[in-house]
mmCIF file of C-alpha atoms in Angstrom:
data_model
loop_
_atom_site.group_PDB
_atom_site.id
_atom_site.type_symbol
_atom_site.label_atom_id
_atom_site.label_comp_id
_atom_site.label_asym_id
_atom_site.label_seq_id
_atom_site.Cartn_x
_atom_site.Cartn_y
_atom_site.Cartn_z
ATOM 1 C CA MET A 1 88.034 34.297 11.962
ATOM 2 C CA PHE A 2 88.463 30.588 11.131
ATOM 3 C CA PRO A 3 91.960 29.685 9.860
ATOM 4 C CA HIS A 4 90.771 26.371 8.361
ATOM 5 C CA LYS A 5 91.780 26.191 4.677
ATOM 6 C CA GLY A 6 88.352 25.034 3.524
ATOM 7 C CA VAL A 7 86.617 27.916 5.297
ATOM 8 C CA GLN A 8 89.011 30.423 3.739
ATOM 9 C CA GLN A 9 88.438 28.941 0.279
ATOM 10 C CA LEU A 10 84.676 29.176 0.747
ATOM 11 C CA LYS A 11 85.027 32.786 1.913
ATOM 12 C CA SER A 12 87.080 33.585 -1.181
ATOM 13 C CA ILE A 13 84.511 31.934 -3.476
ATOM 14 C CA VAL A 14 81.663 33.894 -1.890
ATOM 15 C CA GLY A 15 83.649 37.100 -2.317
ATOM 16 C CA VAL A 16 84.389 36.453 -5.990
ATOM 17 C CA MET A 17 80.767 35.520 -6.721
ATOM 18 C CA HIS A 18 79.536 38.697 -5.041
ATOM 19 C CA GLU A 19 82.006 40.884 -6.952
ATOM 20 C CA ARG A 20 81.112 39.338 -10.327
ATOM 21 C CA SER A 21 77.393 39.478 -9.538
ATOM 22 C CA LEU A 22 77.684 43.160 -8.622
ATOM 23 C CA GLU A 23 79.599 43.863 -11.826
ATOM 24 C CA ILE A 24 76.990 42.109 -13.998
ATOM 25 C CA PHE A 25 74.158 43.756 -12.086
ATOM 26 C CA GLN A 26 75.562 47.247 -12.670
ATOM 27 C CA LEU A 27 76.072 46.595 -16.399
ATOM 28 C CA LYS A 28 72.549 45.229 -16.841
ATOM 29 C CA LYS A 29 71.034 48.047 -14.807
ATOM 30 C CA GLN A 30 72.931 50.682 -16.777
ATOM 31 C CA ALA A 31 71.841 49.181 -20.105
ATOM 32 C CA LEU A 32 68.221 49.060 -18.953
ATOM 33 C CA GLU A 33 68.356 52.746 -18.004
ATOM 34 C CA GLN A 34 69.814 53.623 -21.429
ATOM 35 C CA GLY A 35 66.966 51.958 -23.327
ATOM 36 C CA ASP A 36 66.209 48.999 -25.583
ATOM 37 C CA GLU A 37 69.097 49.595 -27.992
ATOM 38 C CA ALA A 38 71.673 49.387 -25.197
ATOM 39 C CA VAL A 39 69.998 46.252 -23.836
ATOM 40 C CA ALA A 40 70.099 44.642 -27.290
ATOM 41 C CA HIS A 41 73.888 45.113 -27.415
ATOM 42 C CA GLN A 42 74.386 43.286 -24.114
ATOM 43 C CA VAL A 43 75.277 39.608 -23.861
ATOM 44 C CA GLY A 44 71.985 37.772 -24.313
ATOM 45 C CA GLU A 45 70.439 40.725 -26.159
ATOM 46 C CA GLY A 46 68.052 41.353 -23.292
ATOM 47 C CA LYS A 47 66.725 37.786 -23.305
ATOM 48 C CA ASP A 48 68.963 36.609 -20.455
ATOM 49 C CA ILE A 49 67.433 35.938 -17.064
ATOM 50 C CA MET A 50 69.064 38.933 -15.341
ATOM 51 C CA SER A 51 67.802 41.443 -17.906
ATOM 52 C CA ILE A 52 64.312 39.969 -17.624
ATOM 53 C CA LEU A 53 64.465 40.021 -13.818
ATOM 54 C CA LEU A 54 65.631 43.640 -13.678
ATOM 55 C CA LYS A 55 63.023 44.782 -16.193
ATOM 56 C CA ALA A 56 60.257 43.009 -14.262
ATOM 57 C CA ASN A 57 61.486 44.581 -11.037
ATOM 58 C CA VAL A 58 61.423 48.073 -12.541
ATOM 59 C CA GLU A 59 57.857 47.544 -13.752
ATOM 60 C CA ALA A 60 56.681 45.998 -10.467
ATOM 61 C CA SER A 61 54.618 47.906 -7.933
ATOM 62 C CA GLN A 62 56.409 49.398 -4.962
ATOM 63 C CA GLU A 63 54.965 46.649 -2.782
ATOM 64 C CA ASP A 64 56.338 43.843 -4.972
ATOM 65 C CA LYS A 65 59.654 45.472 -5.907
ATOM 66 C CA LEU A 66 62.777 43.610 -4.740
ATOM 67 C CA PRO A 67 65.647 45.515 -3.074
ATOM 68 C CA GLU A 68 68.957 45.416 -4.936
ATOM 69 C CA GLU A 69 70.527 43.279 -2.206
ATOM 70 C CA GLU A 70 67.959 40.547 -2.820
ATOM 71 C CA ILE A 71 68.464 40.657 -6.581
ATOM 72 C CA LEU A 72 72.200 40.199 -6.045
ATOM 73 C CA ALA A 73 71.493 37.248 -3.763
ATOM 74 C CA GLN A 74 69.239 35.752 -6.436
ATOM 75 C CA MET A 75 72.117 35.907 -8.916
ATOM 76 C CA SER A 76 74.263 33.652 -6.735
ATOM 77 C CA THR A 77 71.312 31.286 -6.373
ATOM 78 C CA PHE A 78 70.869 31.111 -10.152
ATOM 79 C CA ILE A 79 74.550 30.303 -10.615
ATOM 80 C CA LEU A 80 74.643 27.608 -7.938
ATOM 81 C CA ALA A 81 71.279 25.965 -8.599
ATOM 82 C CA GLY A 82 71.075 26.523 -12.331
ATOM 83 C CA MET A 83 74.591 25.824 -13.571
ATOM 84 C CA ASP A 84 76.317 23.144 -11.487
ATOM 85 C CA THR A 85 73.305 20.836 -11.377
ATOM 86 C CA THR A 86 72.641 20.807 -15.123
ATOM 87 C CA SER A 87 76.327 20.645 -16.061
ATOM 88 C CA THR A 88 76.714 17.681 -13.705
ATOM 89 C CA ALA A 89 73.713 15.946 -15.281
ATOM 90 C CA LEU A 90 75.214 16.507 -18.739
ATOM 91 C CA SER A 91 78.624 15.248 -17.609
ATOM 92 C CA ILE A 92 77.055 12.081 -16.224
ATOM 93 C CA THR A 93 75.017 11.574 -19.401
ATOM 94 C CA LEU A 94 78.064 11.894 -21.664
ATOM 95 C CA THR A 95 80.011 9.524 -19.422
ATOM 96 C CA ILE A 96 77.257 6.909 -19.624
ATOM 97 C CA LEU A 97 76.916 7.332 -23.389
ATOM 98 C CA SER A 98 80.670 6.783 -23.734
ATOM 99 C CA GLN A 99 80.212 3.505 -21.830
ATOM 100 C CA HIS A 100 77.263 2.453 -24.007
ATOM 101 C CA PRO A 101 78.252 3.220 -27.627
ATOM 102 C CA GLU A 102 75.196 1.386 -28.973
ATOM 103 C CA VAL A 103 72.907 3.717 -27.011
ATOM 104 C CA GLN A 104 74.931 6.722 -28.145
ATOM 105 C CA GLU A 105 74.558 5.658 -31.782
ATOM 106 C CA LYS A 106 70.822 5.021 -31.429
ATOM 107 C CA LEU A 107 70.319 8.415 -29.821
ATOM 108 C CA ARG A 108 72.420 10.161 -32.457
ATOM 109 C CA ASN A 109 70.415 8.530 -35.244
ATOM 110 C CA GLU A 110 67.154 9.714 -33.685
ATOM 111 C CA ILE A 111 68.485 13.271 -33.440
ATOM 112 C CA LEU A 112 69.874 13.345 -36.994
ATOM 113 C CA GLU A 113 66.736 11.840 -38.490
ATOM 114 C CA ALA A 114 64.585 14.464 -36.798
ATOM 115 C CA SER A 115 66.839 17.451 -37.528
ATOM 116 C CA LYS A 116 67.988 16.639 -41.078
ATOM 117 C CA GLY A 117 70.875 19.054 -40.642
ATOM 118 C CA GLU A 118 68.705 21.919 -39.405
ATOM 119 C CA PRO A 119 68.190 23.270 -35.862
ATOM 120 C CA LEU A 120 65.352 21.478 -34.112
ATOM 121 C CA GLU A 121 62.257 23.460 -33.213
ATOM 122 C CA TYR A 122 61.014 23.218 -29.622
ATOM 123 C CA ASP A 123 58.086 20.893 -30.376
ATOM 124 C CA ALA A 124 60.296 18.506 -32.337
ATOM 125 C CA LEU A 125 62.986 18.510 -29.649
ATOM 126 C CA VAL A 126 60.670 17.617 -26.769
ATOM 127 C CA SER A 127 58.974 14.936 -28.895
ATOM 128 C CA LEU A 128 62.084 12.778 -29.348
ATOM 129 C CA PRO A 129 61.207 9.659 -27.301
ATOM 130 C CA TYR A 130 64.661 8.130 -26.932
ATOM 131 C CA LEU A 131 66.298 11.437 -26.011
ATOM 132 C CA ASP A 132 63.622 11.932 -23.373
ATOM 133 C CA ALA A 133 64.133 8.388 -22.063
ATOM 134 C CA VAL A 134 67.913 8.836 -21.800
ATOM 135 C CA CYS A 135 67.508 12.107 -19.889
ATOM 136 C CA ARG A 136 64.852 10.737 -17.532
ATOM 137 C CA GLU A 137 66.805 7.592 -16.729
ATOM 138 C CA THR A 138 69.995 9.544 -16.077
ATOM 139 C CA LEU A 139 68.178 11.976 -13.794
ATOM 140 C CA ARG A 140 66.596 9.032 -11.989
ATOM 141 C CA LEU A 141 69.708 6.964 -11.361
ATOM 142 C CA TYR A 142 72.275 9.760 -11.118
ATOM 143 C CA ALA A 143 70.493 12.782 -9.671
ATOM 144 C CA PRO A 144 73.065 15.614 -9.361
ATOM 145 C CA VAL A 145 71.892 16.255 -5.789
ATOM 146 C CA ALA A 146 71.829 13.056 -3.735
ATOM 147 C CA GLN A 147 70.165 14.422 -0.620
ATOM 148 C CA VAL A 148 68.820 17.620 0.892
ATOM 149 C CA PHE A 149 68.084 18.704 4.432
ATOM 150 C CA ARG A 150 64.870 20.216 5.720
ATOM 151 C CA GLU A 151 63.939 21.514 9.172
ATOM 152 C CA THR A 152 60.443 21.011 10.543
ATOM 153 C CA ARG A 153 58.572 24.209 11.416
ATOM 154 C CA GLU A 154 56.211 22.430 13.786
ATOM 155 C CA ASP A 155 55.544 19.050 15.365
ATOM 156 C CA VAL A 156 54.423 16.619 12.694
ATOM 157 C CA VAL A 157 53.455 12.967 12.388
ATOM 158 C CA MET A 158 55.066 11.514 9.269
ATOM 159 C CA PRO A 159 53.356 8.457 7.740
ATOM 160 C CA LEU A 160 55.561 5.663 6.389
ATOM 161 C CA SER A 161 55.055 4.344 2.861
ATOM 162 C CA HIS A 162 55.515 0.843 4.259
ATOM 163 C CA PRO A 163 55.218 -0.259 7.894
ATOM 164 C CA ILE A 164 58.405 -1.283 9.693
ATOM 165 C CA ARG A 165 59.006 -3.383 12.775
ATOM 166 C CA GLY A 166 60.587 -1.633 15.768
ATOM 167 C CA VAL A 167 63.187 -3.085 18.125
ATOM 168 C CA ASP A 168 60.371 -3.955 20.518
ATOM 169 C CA GLY A 169 58.669 -6.037 17.847
ATOM 170 C CA LYS A 170 55.776 -3.637 17.319
ATOM 171 C CA THR A 171 54.730 -2.557 13.836
ATOM 172 C CA ILE A 172 55.306 1.148 13.148
ATOM 173 C CA HIS A 173 53.143 2.977 10.592
ATOM 174 C CA GLU A 174 54.158 6.562 11.351
ATOM 175 C CA ILE A 175 56.897 8.548 13.057
ATOM 176 C CA PHE A 176 56.551 11.600 15.274
ATOM 177 C CA VAL A 177 58.979 14.354 14.273
ATOM 178 C CA PRO A 178 59.218 17.275 16.733
ATOM 179 C CA LYS A 179 59.576 20.909 15.694
ATOM 180 C CA ASP A 180 63.069 22.136 14.678
ATOM 181 C CA THR A 181 64.224 18.638 13.697
ATOM 182 C CA VAL A 182 66.633 18.460 10.752
ATOM 183 C CA VAL A 183 65.482 15.740 8.360
ATOM 184 C CA ALA A 184 67.726 14.281 5.653
ATOM 185 C CA VAL A 185 65.761 13.558 2.479
ATOM 186 C CA GLY A 186 67.471 10.833 0.448
ATOM 187 C CA LEU A 187 66.645 11.682 -3.171
ATOM 188 C CA LEU A 188 68.723 8.856 -4.619
ATOM 189 C CA ALA A 189 67.309 6.382 -2.103
ATOM 190 C CA SER A 190 63.825 7.136 -3.410
ATOM 191 C CA ASN A 191 64.851 7.097 -7.070
ATOM 192 C CA ARG A 192 66.556 3.714 -6.633
ATOM 193 C CA ASN A 193 63.986 2.093 -4.367
ATOM 194 C CA LYS A 194 63.558 -1.489 -5.621
ATOM 195 C CA ALA A 195 60.120 -1.723 -4.040
ATOM 196 C CA ILE A 196 59.072 1.020 -6.468
ATOM 197 C CA TRP A 197 61.280 0.594 -9.531
ATOM 198 C CA GLY A 198 61.851 -3.162 -9.424
ATOM 199 C CA GLU A 199 64.902 -5.350 -8.998
ATOM 200 C CA ASP A 200 66.699 -3.532 -11.823
ATOM 201 C CA ALA A 201 66.318 -0.168 -10.045
ATOM 202 C CA GLU A 202 70.094 0.322 -9.849
ATOM 203 C CA GLU A 203 70.619 -0.377 -13.551
ATOM 204 C CA TRP A 204 70.643 2.325 -16.223
ATOM 205 C CA LYS A 205 67.884 1.352 -18.651
ATOM 206 C CA PRO A 206 66.437 4.165 -20.806
ATOM 207 C CA GLU A 207 63.998 1.669 -22.328
ATOM 208 C CA ARG A 208 62.011 1.562 -19.088
ATOM 209 C CA TRP A 209 60.589 4.972 -20.059
ATOM 210 C CA LEU A 210 59.446 3.848 -23.514
ATOM 211 C CA SER A 211 56.663 1.698 -22.059
ATOM 212 C CA PRO A 212 53.991 2.518 -19.476
ATOM 213 C CA LEU A 213 55.524 2.601 -15.999
ATOM 214 C CA PRO A 214 54.475 -0.213 -13.651
ATOM 215 C CA GLY A 215 51.813 0.324 -11.021
ATOM 216 C CA SER A 216 54.456 0.194 -8.300
ATOM 217 C CA VAL A 217 55.769 3.487 -9.715
ATOM 218 C CA THR A 218 52.574 5.288 -10.690
ATOM 219 C CA GLY A 219 50.867 4.289 -7.452
ATOM 220 C CA SER A 220 53.801 5.066 -5.173
ATOM 221 C CA LYS A 221 52.618 8.617 -4.368
ATOM 222 C CA ILE A 222 56.166 9.983 -4.621
ATOM 223 C CA PRO A 223 55.774 13.739 -3.925
ATOM 224 C CA GLY A 224 58.320 14.789 -6.564
ATOM 225 C CA ILE A 225 57.239 17.222 -9.289
ATOM 226 C CA TYR A 226 58.903 15.237 -12.086
ATOM 227 C CA SER A 227 58.208 11.702 -13.369
ATOM 228 C CA ASN A 228 57.593 10.025 -9.997
ATOM 229 C CA LEU A 229 61.134 11.052 -9.047
ATOM 230 C CA MET A 230 62.597 13.136 -6.235
ATOM 231 C CA THR A 231 65.367 14.556 -8.438
ATOM 232 C CA PHE A 232 63.786 18.022 -8.509
ATOM 233 C CA LEU A 233 62.178 17.705 -5.066
ATOM 234 C CA GLY A 234 58.517 18.489 -4.429
ATOM 235 C CA GLY A 235 56.184 20.873 -2.650
ATOM 236 C CA GLY A 236 56.730 24.587 -2.193
ATOM 237 C CA ARG A 237 60.520 24.209 -2.193
ATOM 238 C CA ALA A 238 60.715 22.197 -5.407
ATOM 239 C CA CYS A 239 63.101 23.270 -8.167
ATOM 240 C CA ILE A 240 61.467 26.126 -10.078
ATOM 241 C CA GLY A 241 63.794 25.626 -13.053
ATOM 242 C CA PHE A 242 63.262 21.911 -13.660
ATOM 243 C CA LYS A 243 61.619 22.414 -17.065
ATOM 244 C CA PHE A 244 64.405 24.719 -18.197
ATOM 245 C CA SER A 245 67.006 22.211 -16.980
ATOM 246 C CA GLN A 246 65.431 19.401 -19.013
ATOM 247 C CA LEU A 247 65.288 21.590 -22.104
ATOM 248 C CA GLU A 248 68.895 22.688 -21.666
ATOM 249 C CA MET A 249 70.048 19.062 -21.366
ATOM 250 C CA LYS A 250 68.257 18.095 -24.558
ATOM 251 C CA VAL A 251 69.520 21.078 -26.561
ATOM 252 C CA VAL A 252 73.147 20.498 -25.537
ATOM 253 C CA LEU A 253 72.976 16.748 -26.175
ATOM 254 C CA CYS A 254 71.476 17.319 -29.624
ATOM 255 C CA LEU A 255 74.201 19.788 -30.560
ATOM 256 C CA LEU A 256 77.052 17.637 -29.253
ATOM 257 C CA LEU A 257 75.905 14.253 -30.549
ATOM 258 C CA SER A 258 75.190 15.585 -34.031
ATOM 259 C CA LYS A 259 78.802 16.782 -34.305
ATOM 260 C CA PHE A 260 80.941 14.585 -32.059
ATOM 261 C CA THR A 261 81.460 11.057 -30.777
ATOM 262 C CA PHE A 262 82.350 10.278 -27.169
ATOM 263 C CA ALA A 263 84.428 7.357 -25.907
ATOM 264 C CA GLN A 264 85.808 6.378 -22.515
ATOM 265 C CA SER A 265 89.124 7.793 -21.372
ATOM 266 C CA ASP A 266 91.832 5.592 -19.876
ATOM 267 C CA LYS A 267 91.669 7.726 -16.715
ATOM 268 C CA LYS A 268 89.441 6.641 -13.842
ATOM 269 C CA VAL A 269 86.807 9.220 -12.949
ATOM 270 C CA ASN A 270 85.587 9.500 -9.359
ATOM 271 C CA TRP A 271 82.336 11.230 -8.488
ATOM 272 C CA VAL A 272 82.597 13.319 -5.333
ATOM 273 C CA LEU A 273 79.426 13.360 -3.247
ATOM 274 C CA SER A 274 79.021 16.986 -2.160
ATOM 275 C CA GLY A 275 76.149 19.472 -2.274
ATOM 276 C CA VAL A 276 76.148 18.876 -6.029
ATOM 277 C CA ARG A 277 78.211 15.860 -7.051
ATOM 278 C CA PHE A 278 81.110 16.479 -9.433
ATOM 279 C CA PRO A 279 83.714 14.361 -11.290
ATOM 280 C CA THR A 280 87.429 14.285 -10.460
ATOM 281 C CA VAL A 281 90.463 12.280 -11.535
ATOM 282 C CA GLY A 282 92.679 10.595 -8.946
ATOM 283 C CA ASN A 283 93.002 12.495 -5.688
ATOM 284 C CA SER A 284 92.589 15.923 -7.243
ATOM 285 C CA PRO A 285 89.873 18.084 -5.635
ATOM 286 C CA LYS A 286 89.336 19.942 -8.918
ATOM 287 C CA PRO A 287 86.425 18.985 -11.199
ATOM 288 C CA SER A 288 87.611 17.021 -14.219
ATOM 289 C CA MET A 289 85.921 14.577 -16.589
ATOM 290 C CA PRO A 290 88.224 13.358 -19.376
ATOM 291 C CA LEU A 291 86.575 11.770 -22.417
ATOM 292 C CA LYS A 292 87.861 10.883 -25.863
ATOM 293 C CA VAL A 293 86.042 13.216 -28.226
ATOM 294 C CA GLY A 294 86.057 12.675 -31.979
ATOM 295 C CA LEU A 295 84.429 14.395 -34.942
ATOM 296 C CA TYR A 296 81.369 12.509 -36.147
ATOM 297 C CA LYS A 297 81.977 11.515 -39.773
ATOM 298 C CA GLY A 298 78.479 12.410 -40.838
ATOM 299 C CA ALA A 299 78.499 15.810 -39.137
ATOM 300 C CA VAL A 300 77.053 18.639 -41.201
ATOM 301 C CA PRO A 301 79.444 21.655 -41.320
ATOM 302 C CA ALA A 302 78.138 24.671 -39.404
#
């Protein structure tokens, strides 16, 4: 209907995602019907999220059972919300570590000392303080999603965290927002607010997480579900996979840093601000993040 190139590309992407989702859905469903042995031979050995979702849906009561159309829609949601965001966060983290080799080395030493050449158990992984600080600071300063939009369901009076002065000179403490108003929520604006995080709010400093956070942060009443940040949103529409995302970041960083070194490329990387930000080189619209990757000399052979 719309000849615009961007619209046609989006239509093509939606079509491909639906086709692949349908293909995966049919394979998982067929394996589930054939029994545990067939499920075990699938990718993920039955521990992947789609196998778990389908099994739970089969066992659910008729009232709670999801129609197949909704399960297919959930698959696209998992791909969009669960892959691009975390991969972007990892890309940003590796870029920053390439710019700060001393931080990269310190983080690598912490990982190697804890692992001693063996895979890290969950409790050990989540207990690494510097790894946690690096991840938190990256998610604070470079949240993969910069802003989201919400529409009010009813008239609401929104209190301001700090009073402002209107054009008429009067002090404003709250704003009336009528029903059906689209509100832009600036996640990065909150995460980088100097009134909350201090004058160094726009600087990447993992060490800030190794000491108790100042009262301006802990007392700010930020509604986010994670570390006084809005990175994963808050309330009933907050990211349900934020714990998994953190764990995934830490696992991947541990695996990569124990085997490889990362240095800056001579190519300039631009970060495109879209629904989920992504890196490009030059004027290319395609995602690309060149880095110089080397084998770590102390890497233990797999």
